[in-house]
Coordinates of C-alpha atoms in Angstrom, one line a residue:
M383 CA 21.2 14.5 -1.8
R384 CA 22.3 17.9 -2.9
T385 CA 20.7 20.8 -1.1
T386 CA 21.2 24.5 -1.4
A387 CA 18.5 25.3 1.1
Q388 CA 17.9 28.5 2.9
A389 CA 17.8 28.7 6.7
N390 CA 14.0 29.1 6.8
A391 CA 13.1 26.5 4.1
P392 CA 10.6 23.8 5.1
T393 CA 12.1 20.6 6.4
R394 CA 9.2 18.4 5.5
G395 CA 6.9 17.9 2.6
T396 CA 5.5 15.6 -0.1
L397 CA 6.9 15.4 -3.6
I398 CA 4.8 14.0 -6.4
I399 CA 6.8 13.2 -9.5
G400 CA 5.4 12.6 -13.0
I401 CA 8.2 11.0 -15.0
L402 CA 7.6 11.6 -18.7
T403 CA 8.5 9.5 -21.7
I404 CA 10.0 12.6 -23.5
E405 CA 13.0 14.9 -23.3
S406 CA 12.4 18.4 -24.5
S407 CA 13.6 21.9 -24.8
Y408 CA 11.2 24.7 -24.0
A409 CA 13.6 27.3 -25.6
Q410 CA 14.0 25.4 -28.9
N411 CA 10.4 24.1 -28.9
T412 CA 11.6 20.5 -29.5
E413 CA 10.5 17.2 -28.1
R414 CA 11.6 13.6 -28.7
P415 CA 11.3 10.2 -26.9
S416 CA 13.6 10.2 -23.9
R417 CA 16.9 8.5 -24.5
G418 CA 18.1 8.7 -21.0
V419 CA 17.1 11.6 -18.8
P420 CA 13.3 12.3 -19.0
D421 CA 11.4 15.5 -18.5
T422 CA 9.3 15.7 -15.4
L423 CA 6.3 17.4 -13.9
Q424 CA 6.6 17.6 -10.1
F425 CA 4.6 19.1 -7.3
W426 CA 6.2 20.0 -4.0
I427 CA 3.7 20.2 -1.1
G428 CA 5.3 21.9 1.9
P429 CA 3.8 22.8 5.2
D430 CA 2.7 26.2 4.1
S431 CA 2.9 26.3 0.3
A432 CA 2.8 24.3 -2.8
W433 CA 4.8 24.4 -6.0
R434 CA 4.4 23.0 -9.6
I435 CA 7.8 22.3 -11.1
R436 CA 8.4 21.4 -14.8
T437 CA 11.8 20.2 -15.9
Y438 CA 13.1 20.1 -19.4
A439 CA 15.8 17.5 -19.8
T440 CA 17.4 18.6 -23.1
D441 CA 18.8 21.9 -21.8
H442 CA 18.2 21.5 -18.0
D443 CA 15.6 24.2 -18.0
I444 CA 13.2 24.4 -15.0
H445 CA 10.0 26.3 -14.6
P446 CA 8.8 26.5 -10.9
H447 CA 5.5 28.0 -10.3
S448 CA 4.2 28.8 -6.8
L449 CA 0.7 27.6 -6.1
G450 CA 0.6 29.8 -3.0
D451 CA -0.9 28.5 0.1
L452 CA -2.5 25.1 0.3
G453 CA -6.0 26.5 0.4
K454 CA -6.1 26.5 -3.4
L455 CA -5.5 22.8 -3.4
K456 CA -8.5 22.0 -1.3
D457 CA -8.0 19.5 1.5
R458 CA -6.3 16.8 -0.7
P459 CA -3.2 18.4 -2.3
T460 CA -1.6 15.1 -3.2
E461 CA -4.7 13.9 -5.1
F462 CA -4.9 17.3 -6.8
A463 CA -1.3 16.9 -8.0
R464 CA -1.8 13.3 -9.2
D465 CA -5.0 14.3 -11.1
H466 CA -3.3 17.3 -12.7
I467 CA -0.4 15.2 -13.9
K468 CA -2.7 12.5 -15.4
K469 CA -5.0 15.0 -17.0
H470 CA -2.3 17.2 -18.7
Y471 CA 0.5 14.7 -19.3
G472 CA -1.2 11.3 -19.4
D473 CA -0.3 10.7 -23.0
V474 CA 3.5 11.0 -22.2
L475 CA 3.4 9.8 -18.6
A476 CA 5.8 6.9 -18.0
S477 CA 5.2 6.7 -14.2
M478 CA 4.3 8.6 -11.2
V479 CA 5.7 8.4 -7.7
V480 CA 4.9 10.0 -4.4
L481 CA 7.6 10.6 -1.8
E482 CA 6.9 11.7 1.8
F483 CA 9.8 13.5 3.5
P484 CA 9.5 13.9 7.2
D485 CA 12.8 15.8 7.1
I486 CA 14.5 16.7 3.9
N487 CA 17.7 17.4 5.8
D488 CA 18.0 13.7 6.8
T489 CA 20.2 12.8 3.8
D490 CA 20.2 9.1 4.6
A491 CA 16.4 8.9 4.7
V492 CA 16.1 10.9 1.5
R493 CA 18.6 8.7 -0.3
K494 CA 16.8 5.6 0.9
G495 CA 13.5 6.9 -0.3
L496 CA 14.9 7.7 -3.8
T497 CA 16.8 4.3 -3.9
E498 CA 13.7 2.3 -2.9
L499 CA 11.9 3.8 -5.9
K500 CA 14.9 3.2 -8.2
L501 CA 15.3 6.9 -8.7
K502 CA 18.8 8.0 -9.6
G503 CA 19.9 11.6 -9.1
S504 CA 19.1 13.7 -6.0
L505 CA 16.7 15.8 -4.2
E506 CA 17.4 19.5 -4.5
V507 CA 16.1 22.4 -2.5
A508 CA 15.8 25.8 -4.3
K509 CA 18.0 28.4 -2.7
K510 CA 15.6 31.3 -2.6
S511 CA 12.1 29.7 -2.7
G512 CA 12.7 26.6 -0.6
F513 CA 10.8 24.1 -2.7
A514 CA 12.3 20.7 -3.3
F515 CA 12.5 18.8 -6.6
W516 CA 13.9 15.6 -7.9
N517 CA 17.0 16.2 -10.1
P518 CA 17.1 13.0 -12.2
D519 CA 20.7 13.3 -13.4
D520 CA 22.3 15.7 -10.9
G521 CA 22.6 18.2 -13.8
H522 CA 22.6 21.9 -13.2
Y523 CA 18.9 22.9 -13.6
K524 CA 18.2 26.6 -13.8
S525 CA 15.4 28.8 -15.2
Q526 CA 16.5 29.7 -18.7
T527 CA 13.2 30.7 -20.4
P528 CA 10.1 32.4 -19.1
P529 CA 6.9 30.4 -19.6
K530 CA 4.6 31.8 -22.3

């Protein structure tokens, strides 16, 4: 696990990962079948907030979007996330996994959870915002382009 967490970041949460069949670049507006590292659509549901995270494998671009407090997601945020992924990415969805993290600072438990689902890479925690996301290849993901 690779974390760059802030001191007040949540220590628990649920990560819903949509693993896509494509690898793309938002900046170059390109998309092709994945030949290794896939794009993802992820939702981080923390104790007080939720995030939608889209990763672009070609250039390691990441677009996190705060969904604010959990009130927007009704009373079933995991179901909301799963439905959203299926609705908007169903045609390029390879698989979907849900990971419950009682403590994202417990590196052994995090590694075990990823390994059990055959997920390579690591869990990262965003420095400033505190959301967690799955980094499929341990690459350096950073926001490179503003979403349109």
